Amino acid sequence: MIVITGPTGNIGRHLLSRLLESAPAAGEELRVIVRDPARLPDAARGRVEVVTGSHADAVVLDRAFEGADAVFWLVPPDASLTPYDAYSGFTRPATEALVAHGVGHVVGVSALGRGTPLADRAGLVTASLAMDDLIAGTGVAYRALANPSFFENLLEEADSIREKGVFTDSVDADRRAPFVAVADIAAAAAGLLLDRSWTGTGSVPVLGPRDLSPNDLARIMTEQLGRPVRYERQSFDELYTTLVGYGLDEAFARGVVDMKRAKDEGLDAGVVRTPDTASATGFEQWCARTLKPAVLS
């Protein structure tokens, strides 16, 4: 029995689709925790067990983890909380339920940066790494998917790209770093959940096929979209003011800024890309398949 949290989110929906295809042949049953079952895809209906509610709720987790062998754990960060509360606070009831029900394996969504000099001052990343330690402390076999920034973050810039030909971030325009598609994160999670021969705790980097700078992203978007796209760098102070203006908790907003600053200083450069850590989807392919329809619609 595999339990999937966040099955309708960016990563979870890709994971659910993959497991619907491959889990039955592996003799695995699927259970999902979801607030609104109506948002599940039609392909899942009648094929997965549904536990309705939030995976921050201890009662919901108690139902969902009963009889479970493996759990996919994804925290949807709540910007109304501090980073610690958004990650470790959210996860603490799950750690208690994992122990109570003897769940053997957990795959979690986390971040790059562990073991680097920046790890303890990287805002949301620091909070995510602390969450990993909390889960690992239960004694389960745990793999943290250590991810860089997602291609999908650019979808938040689709209106600006369409209307002004501009996207923004807070890192140096020539700072190259790994980027990844959420579908590739889901693929890595599916492999770990279906083949649970691994033990102990550790990180599994998912790095995409190559490092890219904001200027590289702008050049590729220009080519793929057939219109000029340029990068504008936003100061960290401006980013903080903007986030607080949107209503984010001040500590959470500071956590975002600290994460961006750490990335600008090389947080995501601590892992060497190898055939095992690279993932398949290139930015050109992602732009053509996902960004272009969003911008040109």
PDB file of C-alpha atoms in Angstrom:
ATOM      1  CA  MET A   1       0.000   0.000   0.000  1.00  0.00           C
ATOM      2  CA  ILE A   2       1.404   3.376  -1.092  1.00  0.00           C
ATOM      3  CA  VAL A   3      -0.083   6.579   0.352  1.00  0.00           C
ATOM      4  CA  ILE A   4       0.178   9.754  -1.752  1.00  0.00           C
ATOM      5  CA  THR A   5      -0.176  13.214  -0.229  1.00  0.00           C
ATOM      6  CA  GLY A   6      -0.893  16.196  -2.454  1.00  0.00           C
ATOM      7  CA  PRO A   7      -2.227  14.037  -5.322  1.00  0.00           C
ATOM      8  CA  THR A   8      -3.778  16.986  -7.177  1.00  0.00           C
ATOM      9  CA  GLY A   9      -0.756  19.306  -6.909  1.00  0.00           C
ATOM     10  CA  ASN A  10       2.003  19.970  -9.418  1.00  0.00           C
ATOM     11  CA  ILE A  11       4.155  16.993  -8.429  1.00  0.00           C
ATOM     12  CA  GLY A  12       1.482  14.754  -6.960  1.00  0.00           C
ATOM     13  CA  ARG A  13      -0.695  14.648 -10.056  1.00  0.00           C
ATOM     14  CA  HIS A  14       2.238  13.459 -12.159  1.00  0.00           C
ATOM     15  CA  LEU A  15       3.119  10.869  -9.523  1.00  0.00           C
ATOM     16  CA  LEU A  16      -0.459   9.624  -9.280  1.00  0.00           C
ATOM     17  CA  SER A  17      -0.637   9.236 -13.057  1.00  0.00           C
ATOM     18  CA  ARG A  18       2.590   7.231 -13.107  1.00  0.00           C
ATOM     19  CA  LEU A  19       1.547   4.981 -10.243  1.00  0.00           C
ATOM     20  CA  LEU A  20      -1.882   4.342 -11.723  1.00  0.00           C
ATOM     21  CA  GLU A  21      -0.037   2.876 -14.705  1.00  0.00           C
ATOM     22  CA  SER A  22       2.646   0.902 -12.884  1.00  0.00           C
ATOM     23  CA  ALA A  23       1.479   0.088  -9.349  1.00  0.00           C
ATOM     24  CA  PRO A  24      -1.035  -2.670 -10.203  1.00  0.00           C
ATOM     25  CA  ALA A  25       1.595  -4.743 -12.013  1.00  0.00           C
ATOM     26  CA  ALA A  26       3.828  -4.405  -8.965  1.00  0.00           C
ATOM     27  CA  GLY A  27       1.049  -5.615  -6.667  1.00  0.00           C
ATOM     28  CA  GLU A  28       0.690  -2.205  -5.008  1.00  0.00           C
ATOM     29  CA  GLU A  29      -2.540  -0.583  -3.888  1.00  0.00           C
ATOM     30  CA  LEU A  30      -2.843   3.193  -3.824  1.00  0.00           C
ATOM     31  CA  ARG A  31      -4.390   5.464  -1.223  1.00  0.00           C
ATOM     32  CA  VAL A  32      -4.560   9.263  -1.484  1.00  0.00           C
ATOM     33  CA  ILE A  33      -5.140  12.030   1.033  1.00  0.00           C
ATOM     34  CA  VAL A  34      -7.030  14.885  -0.592  1.00  0.00           C
ATOM     35  CA  ARG A  35      -9.142  17.774   0.617  1.00  0.00           C
ATOM     36  CA  ASP A  36     -11.459  17.731  -2.392  1.00  0.00           C
ATOM     37  CA  PRO A  37     -11.889  14.313  -4.051  1.00  0.00           C
ATOM     38  CA  ALA A  38     -13.683  15.992  -6.969  1.00  0.00           C
ATOM     39  CA  ARG A  39     -10.294  17.320  -8.104  1.00  0.00           C
ATOM     40  CA  LEU A  40      -8.891  13.831  -8.632  1.00  0.00           C
ATOM     41  CA  PRO A  41      -8.560  12.817 -12.286  1.00  0.00           C
ATOM     42  CA  ASP A  42     -11.201  10.570 -13.788  1.00  0.00           C
ATOM     43  CA  ALA A  43      -8.566   7.870 -14.282  1.00  0.00           C
ATOM     44  CA  ALA A  44      -8.212   7.540 -10.507  1.00  0.00           C
ATOM     45  CA  ARG A  45     -11.880   7.007  -9.723  1.00  0.00           C
ATOM     46  CA  GLY A  46     -12.533   3.545  -8.397  1.00  0.00           C
ATOM     47  CA  ARG A  47      -8.831   2.712  -8.587  1.00  0.00           C
ATOM     48  CA  VAL A  48      -7.525   4.444  -5.472  1.00  0.00           C
ATOM     49  CA  GLU A  49      -8.714   4.531  -1.895  1.00  0.00           C
ATOM     50  CA  VAL A  50      -9.542   8.105  -0.883  1.00  0.00           C
ATOM     51  CA  VAL A  51      -9.052   9.593   2.573  1.00  0.00           C
ATOM     52  CA  THR A  52     -10.674  13.015   2.600  1.00  0.00           C
ATOM     53  CA  GLY A  53      -9.052  15.806   4.585  1.00  0.00           C
ATOM     54  CA  SER A  54      -5.773  17.572   5.205  1.00  0.00           C
ATOM     55  CA  HIS A  55      -2.535  15.676   5.753  1.00  0.00           C
ATOM     56  CA  ALA A  56      -1.788  18.120   8.566  1.00  0.00           C
ATOM     57  CA  ASP A  57      -4.648  16.534  10.530  1.00  0.00           C
ATOM     58  CA  ALA A  58      -3.609  13.769  12.944  1.00  0.00           C
ATOM     59  CA  VAL A  59      -7.011  12.036  12.669  1.00  0.00           C
ATOM     60  CA  VAL A  60      -6.786  11.972   8.870  1.00  0.00           C
ATOM     61  CA  LEU A  61      -3.222  10.667   9.012  1.00  0.00           C
ATOM     62  CA  ASP A  62      -4.205   7.932  11.442  1.00  0.00           C
ATOM     63  CA  ARG A  63      -6.745   6.640   8.915  1.00  0.00           C
ATOM     64  CA  ALA A  64      -4.470   7.079   5.925  1.00  0.00           C
ATOM     65  CA  PHE A  65      -1.338   5.424   7.339  1.00  0.00           C
ATOM     66  CA  GLU A  66      -3.072   2.325   8.705  1.00  0.00           C
ATOM     67  CA  GLY A  67      -1.706  -0.632   6.767  1.00  0.00           C
ATOM     68  CA  ALA A  68       0.551   1.564   4.652  1.00  0.00           C
ATOM     69  CA  ASP A  69       3.969   0.342   3.520  1.00  0.00           C
ATOM     70  CA  ALA A  70       5.194   3.567   1.925  1.00  0.00           C
ATOM     71  CA  VAL A  71       4.260   7.250   1.937  1.00  0.00           C
ATOM     72  CA  PHE A  72       4.952  10.073  -0.487  1.00  0.00           C
ATOM     73  CA  TRP A  73       5.235  13.171   1.691  1.00  0.00           C
ATOM     74  CA  LEU A  74       4.846  16.666   0.262  1.00  0.00           C
ATOM     75  CA  VAL A  75       4.293  19.788   2.350  1.00  0.00           C
ATOM     76  CA  PRO A  76       2.318  22.578   0.674  1.00  0.00           C
ATOM     77  CA  PRO A  77       4.045  25.588   2.317  1.00  0.00           C
ATOM     78  CA  ASP A  78       1.584  27.806   4.161  1.00  0.00           C
ATOM     79  CA  ALA A  79       2.747  31.405   3.737  1.00  0.00           C
ATOM     80  CA  SER A  80       0.691  32.484   6.736  1.00  0.00           C
ATOM     81  CA  LEU A  81       3.112  30.601   9.034  1.00  0.00           C
ATOM     82  CA  THR A  82       6.776  30.849   9.944  1.00  0.00           C
ATOM     83  CA  PRO A  83       9.054  28.575   7.865  1.00  0.00           C
ATOM     84  CA  TYR A  84       9.539  26.193  10.795  1.00  0.00           C
ATOM     85  CA  ASP A  85       5.806  25.883  11.415  1.00  0.00           C
ATOM     86  CA  ALA A  86       5.097  25.553   7.697  1.00  0.00           C
ATOM     87  CA  TYR A  87       7.428  22.552   7.373  1.00  0.00           C
ATOM     88  CA  SER A  88       8.273  20.842  10.675  1.00  0.00           C
ATOM     89  CA  GLY A  89       5.108  21.985  12.427  1.00  0.00           C
ATOM     90  CA  PHE A  90       3.006  20.654   9.565  1.00  0.00           C
ATOM     91  CA  THR A  91       4.950  17.379   9.478  1.00  0.00           C
ATOM     92  CA  ARG A  92       5.080  16.541  13.192  1.00  0.00           C
ATOM     93  CA  PRO A  93       1.662  14.768  13.277  1.00  0.00           C
ATOM     94  CA  ALA A  94       2.817  12.655  10.338  1.00  0.00           C
ATOM     95  CA  THR A  95       5.946  11.517  12.174  1.00  0.00           C
ATOM     96  CA  GLU A  96       3.794  10.319  15.053  1.00  0.00           C
ATOM     97  CA  ALA A  97       1.487   8.445  12.682  1.00  0.00           C
ATOM     98  CA  LEU A  98       4.423   6.861  10.833  1.00  0.00           C
ATOM     99  CA  VAL A  99       5.687   5.394  14.089  1.00  0.00           C
ATOM    100  CA  ALA A 100       2.256   4.371  15.324  1.00  0.00           C
ATOM    101  CA  HIS A 101       1.487   2.418  12.157  1.00  0.00           C
ATOM    102  CA  GLY A 102       4.970   1.042  11.476  1.00  0.00           C
ATOM    103  CA  VAL A 103       5.272   2.571   7.999  1.00  0.00           C
ATOM    104  CA  GLY A 104       8.526   1.343   6.499  1.00  0.00           C
ATOM    105  CA  HIS A 105       9.444   3.797   3.738  1.00  0.00           C
ATOM    106  CA  VAL A 106       8.891   7.511   3.096  1.00  0.00           C
ATOM    107  CA  VAL A 107       9.832   9.590   0.063  1.00  0.00           C
ATOM    108  CA  GLY A 108       9.712  13.336   0.680  1.00  0.00           C
ATOM    109  CA  VAL A 109      10.010  16.454  -1.446  1.00  0.00           C
ATOM    110  CA  SER A 110      12.887  18.592  -0.221  1.00  0.00           C
ATOM    111  CA  ALA A 111      15.687  20.787  -1.545  1.00  0.00           C
ATOM    112  CA  LEU A 112      19.347  20.926  -2.451  1.00  0.00           C
ATOM    113  CA  GLY A 113      21.819  22.439  -0.024  1.00  0.00           C
ATOM    114  CA  ARG A 114      22.525  19.860   2.667  1.00  0.00           C
ATOM    115  CA  GLY A 115      26.175  19.845   3.634  1.00  0.00           C
ATOM    116  CA  THR A 116      26.926  23.238   2.101  1.00  0.00           C
ATOM    117  CA  PRO A 117      28.082  26.296   4.093  1.00  0.00           C
ATOM    118  CA  LEU A 118      24.778  27.968   3.163  1.00  0.00           C
ATOM    119  CA  ALA A 119      22.474  25.247   4.500  1.00  0.00           C
ATOM    120  CA  ASP A 120      21.823  26.895   7.873  1.00  0.00           C
ATOM    121  CA  ARG A 121      20.920  30.313   6.424  1.00  0.00           C
ATOM    122  CA  ALA A 122      18.853  29.418   3.394  1.00  0.00           C
ATOM    123  CA  GLY A 123      15.375  30.278   4.656  1.00  0.00           C
ATOM    124  CA  LEU A 124      12.750  27.872   3.339  1.00  0.00           C
ATOM    125  CA  VAL A 125      15.455  25.422   2.310  1.00  0.00           C
ATOM    126  CA  THR A 126      16.811  25.351   5.866  1.00  0.00           C
ATOM    127  CA  ALA A 127      13.279  24.662   7.099  1.00  0.00           C
ATOM    128  CA  SER A 128      12.851  21.890   4.533  1.00  0.00           C
ATOM    129  CA  LEU A 129      16.116  20.216   5.588  1.00  0.00           C
ATOM    130  CA  ALA A 130      14.987  20.363   9.229  1.00  0.00           C
ATOM    131  CA  MET A 131      11.777  18.616   8.162  1.00  0.00           C
ATOM    132  CA  ASP A 132      13.875  15.857   6.574  1.00  0.00           C
ATOM    133  CA  ASP A 133      15.733  15.378   9.844  1.00  0.00           C
ATOM    134  CA  LEU A 134      12.435  15.188  11.721  1.00  0.00           C
ATOM    135  CA  ILE A 135      11.151  12.406   9.456  1.00  0.00           C
ATOM    136  CA  ALA A 136      14.466  10.550   9.480  1.00  0.00           C
ATOM    137  CA  GLY A 137      14.416  10.652  13.279  1.00  0.00           C
ATOM    138  CA  THR A 138      11.402   8.331  13.330  1.00  0.00           C
ATOM    139  CA  GLY A 139      13.519   5.426  12.148  1.00  0.00           C
ATOM    140  CA  VAL A 140      11.725   4.951   8.817  1.00  0.00           C
ATOM    141  CA  ALA A 141      13.741   4.394   5.665  1.00  0.00           C
ATOM    142  CA  TYR A 142      13.694   7.882   4.173  1.00  0.00           C
ATOM    143  CA  ARG A 143      14.721   9.429   0.880  1.00  0.00           C
ATOM    144  CA  ALA A 144      14.534  13.196   0.461  1.00  0.00           C
ATOM    145  CA  LEU A 145      14.199  14.274  -3.154  1.00  0.00           C
ATOM    146  CA  ALA A 146      16.736  17.122  -3.200  1.00  0.00           C
ATOM    147  CA  ASN A 147      15.440  19.531  -5.799  1.00  0.00           C
ATOM    148  CA  PRO A 148      16.608  22.817  -7.283  1.00  0.00           C
ATOM    149  CA  SER A 149      14.182  25.468  -8.568  1.00  0.00           C
ATOM    150  CA  PHE A 150      11.346  24.191 -10.755  1.00  0.00           C
ATOM    151  CA  PHE A 151      10.698  25.143 -14.374  1.00  0.00           C
ATOM    152  CA  GLU A 152       7.059  25.443 -13.311  1.00  0.00           C
ATOM    153  CA  ASN A 153       7.867  28.508 -11.179  1.00  0.00           C
ATOM    154  CA  LEU A 154       7.958  30.431 -14.452  1.00  0.00           C
ATOM    155  CA  LEU A 155       4.246  29.817 -14.946  1.00  0.00           C
ATOM    156  CA  GLU A 156       3.715  32.492 -12.285  1.00  0.00           C
ATOM    157  CA  GLU A 157       5.404  34.871 -14.752  1.00  0.00           C
ATOM    158  CA  ALA A 158       3.209  33.919 -17.732  1.00  0.00           C
ATOM    159  CA  ASP A 159       1.183  37.160 -17.672  1.00  0.00           C
ATOM    160  CA  SER A 160       4.308  39.307 -17.427  1.00  0.00           C
ATOM    161  CA  ILE A 161       5.999  37.382 -20.220  1.00  0.00           C
ATOM    162  CA  ARG A 162       2.907  37.724 -22.407  1.00  0.00           C
ATOM    163  CA  GLU A 163       2.257  41.407 -21.722  1.00  0.00           C
ATOM    164  CA  LYS A 164       5.760  42.817 -21.190  1.00  0.00           C
ATOM    165  CA  GLY A 165       8.200  40.180 -22.374  1.00  0.00           C
ATOM    166  CA  VAL A 166       9.781  40.156 -18.904  1.00  0.00           C
ATOM    167  CA  PHE A 167      10.352  37.678 -16.097  1.00  0.00           C
ATOM    168  CA  THR A 168      11.935  38.467 -12.742  1.00  0.00           C
ATOM    169  CA  ASP A 169      13.981  36.788 -10.032  1.00  0.00           C
ATOM    170  CA  SER A 170      16.569  37.878  -7.485  1.00  0.00           C
ATOM    171  CA  VAL A 171      19.661  36.010  -8.662  1.00  0.00           C
ATOM    172  CA  ASP A 172      22.496  37.277 -10.838  1.00  0.00           C
ATOM    173  CA  ALA A 173      21.618  37.168 -14.534  1.00  0.00           C
ATOM    174  CA  ASP A 174      24.612  34.949 -15.315  1.00  0.00           C
ATOM    175  CA  ARG A 175      24.356  32.631 -12.292  1.00  0.00           C
ATOM    176  CA  ARG A 176      24.024  29.130 -13.706  1.00  0.00           C
ATOM    177  CA  ALA A 177      22.215  26.569 -11.568  1.00  0.00           C
ATOM    178  CA  PRO A 178      20.225  23.359 -12.020  1.00  0.00           C
ATOM    179  CA  PHE A 179      16.507  23.505 -12.823  1.00  0.00           C
ATOM    180  CA  VAL A 180      14.042  20.632 -12.955  1.00  0.00           C
ATOM    181  CA  ALA A 181      10.595  19.797 -14.300  1.00  0.00           C
ATOM    182  CA  VAL A 182       8.089  18.571 -11.722  1.00  0.00           C
ATOM    183  CA  ALA A 183       7.310  15.550 -13.904  1.00  0.00           C
ATOM    184  CA  ASP A 184      10.910  14.401 -13.436  1.00  0.00           C
ATOM    185  CA  ILE A 185      10.600  14.734  -9.659  1.00  0.00           C
ATOM    186  CA  ALA A 186       7.488  12.573  -9.833  1.00  0.00           C
ATOM    187  CA  ALA A 187       9.361   9.999 -11.906  1.00  0.00           C
ATOM    188  CA  ALA A 188      12.113   9.789  -9.286  1.00  0.00           C
ATOM    189  CA  ALA A 189       9.521   9.430  -6.524  1.00  0.00           C
ATOM    190  CA  ALA A 190       7.684   6.664  -8.377  1.00  0.00           C
ATOM    191  CA  GLY A 191      10.873   4.664  -8.808  1.00  0.00           C
ATOM    192  CA  LEU A 192      11.668   4.841  -5.100  1.00  0.00           C
ATOM    193  CA  LEU A 193       8.135   4.030  -3.994  1.00  0.00           C
ATOM    194  CA  LEU A 194       7.860   0.969  -6.224  1.00  0.00           C
ATOM    195  CA  ASP A 195      11.314  -0.470  -5.513  1.00  0.00           C
ATOM    196  CA  ARG A 196      11.711  -0.280  -1.751  1.00  0.00           C
ATOM    197  CA  SER A 197      14.917  -2.283  -1.503  1.00  0.00           C
ATOM    198  CA  TRP A 198      16.673   0.792  -0.075  1.00  0.00           C
ATOM    199  CA  THR A 199      17.245   1.309   3.632  1.00  0.00           C
ATOM    200  CA  GLY A 200      18.447   4.050   5.958  1.00  0.00           C
ATOM    201  CA  THR A 201      18.207   7.739   5.163  1.00  0.00           C
ATOM    202  CA  GLY A 202      19.627   9.860   2.386  1.00  0.00           C
ATOM    203  CA  SER A 203      19.051  12.426  -0.345  1.00  0.00           C
ATOM    204  CA  VAL A 204      18.302  11.811  -4.016  1.00  0.00           C
ATOM    205  CA  PRO A 205      19.211  14.875  -6.126  1.00  0.00           C
ATOM    206  CA  VAL A 206      17.050  15.531  -9.202  1.00  0.00           C
ATOM    207  CA  LEU A 207      19.015  18.075 -11.214  1.00  0.00           C
ATOM    208  CA  GLY A 208      17.613  18.334 -14.724  1.00  0.00           C
ATOM    209  CA  PRO A 209      19.860  17.855 -17.759  1.00  0.00           C
ATOM    210  CA  ARG A 210      22.019  21.025 -17.440  1.00  0.00           C
ATOM    211  CA  ASP A 211      22.605  24.218 -15.491  1.00  0.00           C
ATOM    212  CA  LEU A 212      20.958  27.411 -16.752  1.00  0.00           C
ATOM    213  CA  SER A 213      21.236  31.098 -15.884  1.00  0.00           C
ATOM    214  CA  PRO A 214      18.384  33.621 -16.069  1.00  0.00           C
ATOM    215  CA  ASN A 215      19.960  34.916 -19.280  1.00  0.00           C
ATOM    216  CA  ASP A 216      19.947  31.361 -20.659  1.00  0.00           C
ATOM    217  CA  LEU A 217      16.285  31.028 -19.737  1.00  0.00           C
ATOM    218  CA  ALA A 218      15.477  34.320 -21.470  1.00  0.00           C
ATOM    219  CA  ARG A 219      17.302  33.261 -24.643  1.00  0.00           C
ATOM    220  CA  ILE A 220      15.545  29.899 -24.793  1.00  0.00           C
ATOM    221  CA  MET A 221      12.131  31.425 -24.063  1.00  0.00           C
ATOM    222  CA  THR A 222      12.718  33.962 -26.845  1.00  0.00           C
ATOM    223  CA  GLU A 223      13.483  31.121 -29.258  1.00  0.00           C
ATOM    224  CA  GLN A 224      10.602  28.904 -28.171  1.00  0.00           C
ATOM    225  CA  LEU A 225       7.938  31.604 -27.888  1.00  0.00           C
ATOM    226  CA  GLY A 226       8.945  33.493 -31.024  1.00  0.00           C
ATOM    227  CA  ARG A 227       8.959  36.813 -29.187  1.00  0.00           C
ATOM    228  CA  PRO A 228      11.570  38.727 -27.156  1.00  0.00           C
ATOM    229  CA  VAL A 229      11.841  37.789 -23.484  1.00  0.00           C
ATOM    230  CA  ARG A 230      14.296  39.413 -21.088  1.00  0.00           C
ATOM    231  CA  TYR A 231      15.248  39.021 -17.460  1.00  0.00           C
ATOM    232  CA  GLU A 232      14.920  41.751 -14.843  1.00  0.00           C
ATOM    233  CA  ARG A 233      16.648  41.290 -11.522  1.00  0.00           C
ATOM    234  CA  GLN A 234      14.647  42.258  -8.447  1.00  0.00           C
ATOM    235  CA  SER A 235      16.480  43.375  -5.314  1.00  0.00           C
ATOM    236  CA  PHE A 236      16.078  41.296  -2.168  1.00  0.00           C
ATOM    237  CA  ASP A 237      14.545  44.272  -0.345  1.00  0.00           C
ATOM    238  CA  GLU A 238      12.019  44.774  -3.124  1.00  0.00           C
ATOM    239  CA  LEU A 239      11.169  41.077  -3.102  1.00  0.00           C
ATOM    240  CA  TYR A 240      10.561  41.147   0.653  1.00  0.00           C
ATOM    241  CA  THR A 241       8.340  44.224   0.406  1.00  0.00           C
ATOM    242  CA  THR A 242       6.358  42.668  -2.431  1.00  0.00           C
ATOM    243  CA  LEU A 243       5.793  39.396  -0.567  1.00  0.00           C
ATOM    244  CA  VAL A 244       4.675  41.113   2.644  1.00  0.00           C
ATOM    245  CA  GLY A 245       2.382  43.273   0.522  1.00  0.00           C
ATOM    246  CA  TYR A 246       0.756  40.090  -0.772  1.00  0.00           C
ATOM    247  CA  GLY A 247      -0.053  39.145   2.834  1.00  0.00           C
ATOM    248  CA  LEU A 248       2.668  36.592   3.534  1.00  0.00           C
ATOM    249  CA  ASP A 249       3.784  36.113   7.111  1.00  0.00           C
ATOM    250  CA  GLU A 250       6.836  38.332   7.625  1.00  0.00           C
ATOM    251  CA  ALA A 251       9.004  35.428   8.766  1.00  0.00           C
ATOM    252  CA  PHE A 252       7.898  33.342   5.781  1.00  0.00           C
ATOM    253  CA  ALA A 253       8.664  36.234   3.416  1.00  0.00           C
ATOM    254  CA  ARG A 254      12.100  36.547   5.008  1.00  0.00           C
ATOM    255  CA  GLY A 255      12.520  32.801   4.487  1.00  0.00           C
ATOM    256  CA  VAL A 256      11.849  33.226   0.764  1.00  0.00           C
ATOM    257  CA  VAL A 257      14.361  36.080   0.553  1.00  0.00           C
ATOM    258  CA  ASP A 258      17.012  34.139   2.472  1.00  0.00           C
ATOM    259  CA  MET A 259      16.482  31.167   0.157  1.00  0.00           C
ATOM    260  CA  LYS A 260      16.879  33.369  -2.918  1.00  0.00           C
ATOM    261  CA  ARG A 261      20.011  34.972  -1.490  1.00  0.00           C
ATOM    262  CA  ALA A 262      21.513  31.549  -0.743  1.00  0.00           C
ATOM    263  CA  LYS A 263      20.753  30.381  -4.273  1.00  0.00           C
ATOM    264  CA  ASP A 264      22.456  33.499  -5.612  1.00  0.00           C
ATOM    265  CA  GLU A 265      25.512  32.547  -3.553  1.00  0.00           C
ATOM    266  CA  GLY A 266      25.620  29.008  -4.958  1.00  0.00           C
ATOM    267  CA  LEU A 267      23.384  26.949  -2.677  1.00  0.00           C
ATOM    268  CA  ASP A 268      22.331  24.596  -5.492  1.00  0.00           C
ATOM    269  CA  ALA A 269      25.892  23.998  -6.742  1.00  0.00           C
ATOM    270  CA  GLY A 270      26.812  21.510  -4.028  1.00  0.00           C
ATOM    271  CA  VAL A 271      25.965  18.338  -5.995  1.00  0.00           C
ATOM    272  CA  VAL A 272      27.741  17.227  -9.166  1.00  0.00           C
ATOM    273  CA  ARG A 273      25.470  16.169 -12.011  1.00  0.00           C
ATOM    274  CA  THR A 274      25.951  12.531 -12.988  1.00  0.00           C
ATOM    275  CA  PRO A 275      23.829  10.095 -15.010  1.00  0.00           C
ATOM    276  CA  ASP A 276      22.165   9.159 -11.706  1.00  0.00           C
ATOM    277  CA  THR A 277      21.350  12.728 -10.629  1.00  0.00           C
ATOM    278  CA  ALA A 278      20.432  14.185 -14.031  1.00  0.00           C
ATOM    279  CA  SER A 279      16.811  14.084 -15.174  1.00  0.00           C
ATOM    280  CA  ALA A 280      15.396  13.969 -18.659  1.00  0.00           C
ATOM    281  CA  THR A 281      13.255  17.026 -19.369  1.00  0.00           C
ATOM    282  CA  GLY A 282      15.144  19.928 -20.954  1.00  0.00           C
ATOM    283  CA  PHE A 283      14.024  23.530 -20.722  1.00  0.00           C
ATOM    284  CA  GLU A 284      13.417  23.754 -24.466  1.00  0.00           C
ATOM    285  CA  GLN A 285      11.086  20.779 -24.304  1.00  0.00           C
ATOM    286  CA  TRP A 286       9.300  22.151 -21.236  1.00  0.00           C
ATOM    287  CA  CYS A 287       8.821  25.556 -22.841  1.00  0.00           C
ATOM    288  CA  ALA A 288       7.274  24.058 -25.956  1.00  0.00           C
ATOM    289  CA  ARG A 289       4.985  21.727 -24.031  1.00  0.00           C
ATOM    290  CA  THR A 290       3.987  23.816 -21.004  1.00  0.00           C
ATOM    291  CA  LEU A 291       5.065  27.462 -21.034  1.00  0.00           C
ATOM    292  CA  LYS A 292       4.183  28.295 -24.626  1.00  0.00           C
ATOM    293  CA  PRO A 293       0.494  27.333 -24.303  1.00  0.00           C
ATOM    294  CA  ALA A 294       0.261  29.292 -21.027  1.00  0.00           C
ATOM    295  CA  VAL A 295       1.815  32.448 -22.505  1.00  0.00           C
ATOM    296  CA  LEU A 296       0.170  32.388 -25.920  1.00  0.00           C
ATOM    297  CA  SER A 297      -3.319  31.315 -24.794  1.00  0.00           C
TER     298      SER A 297
END
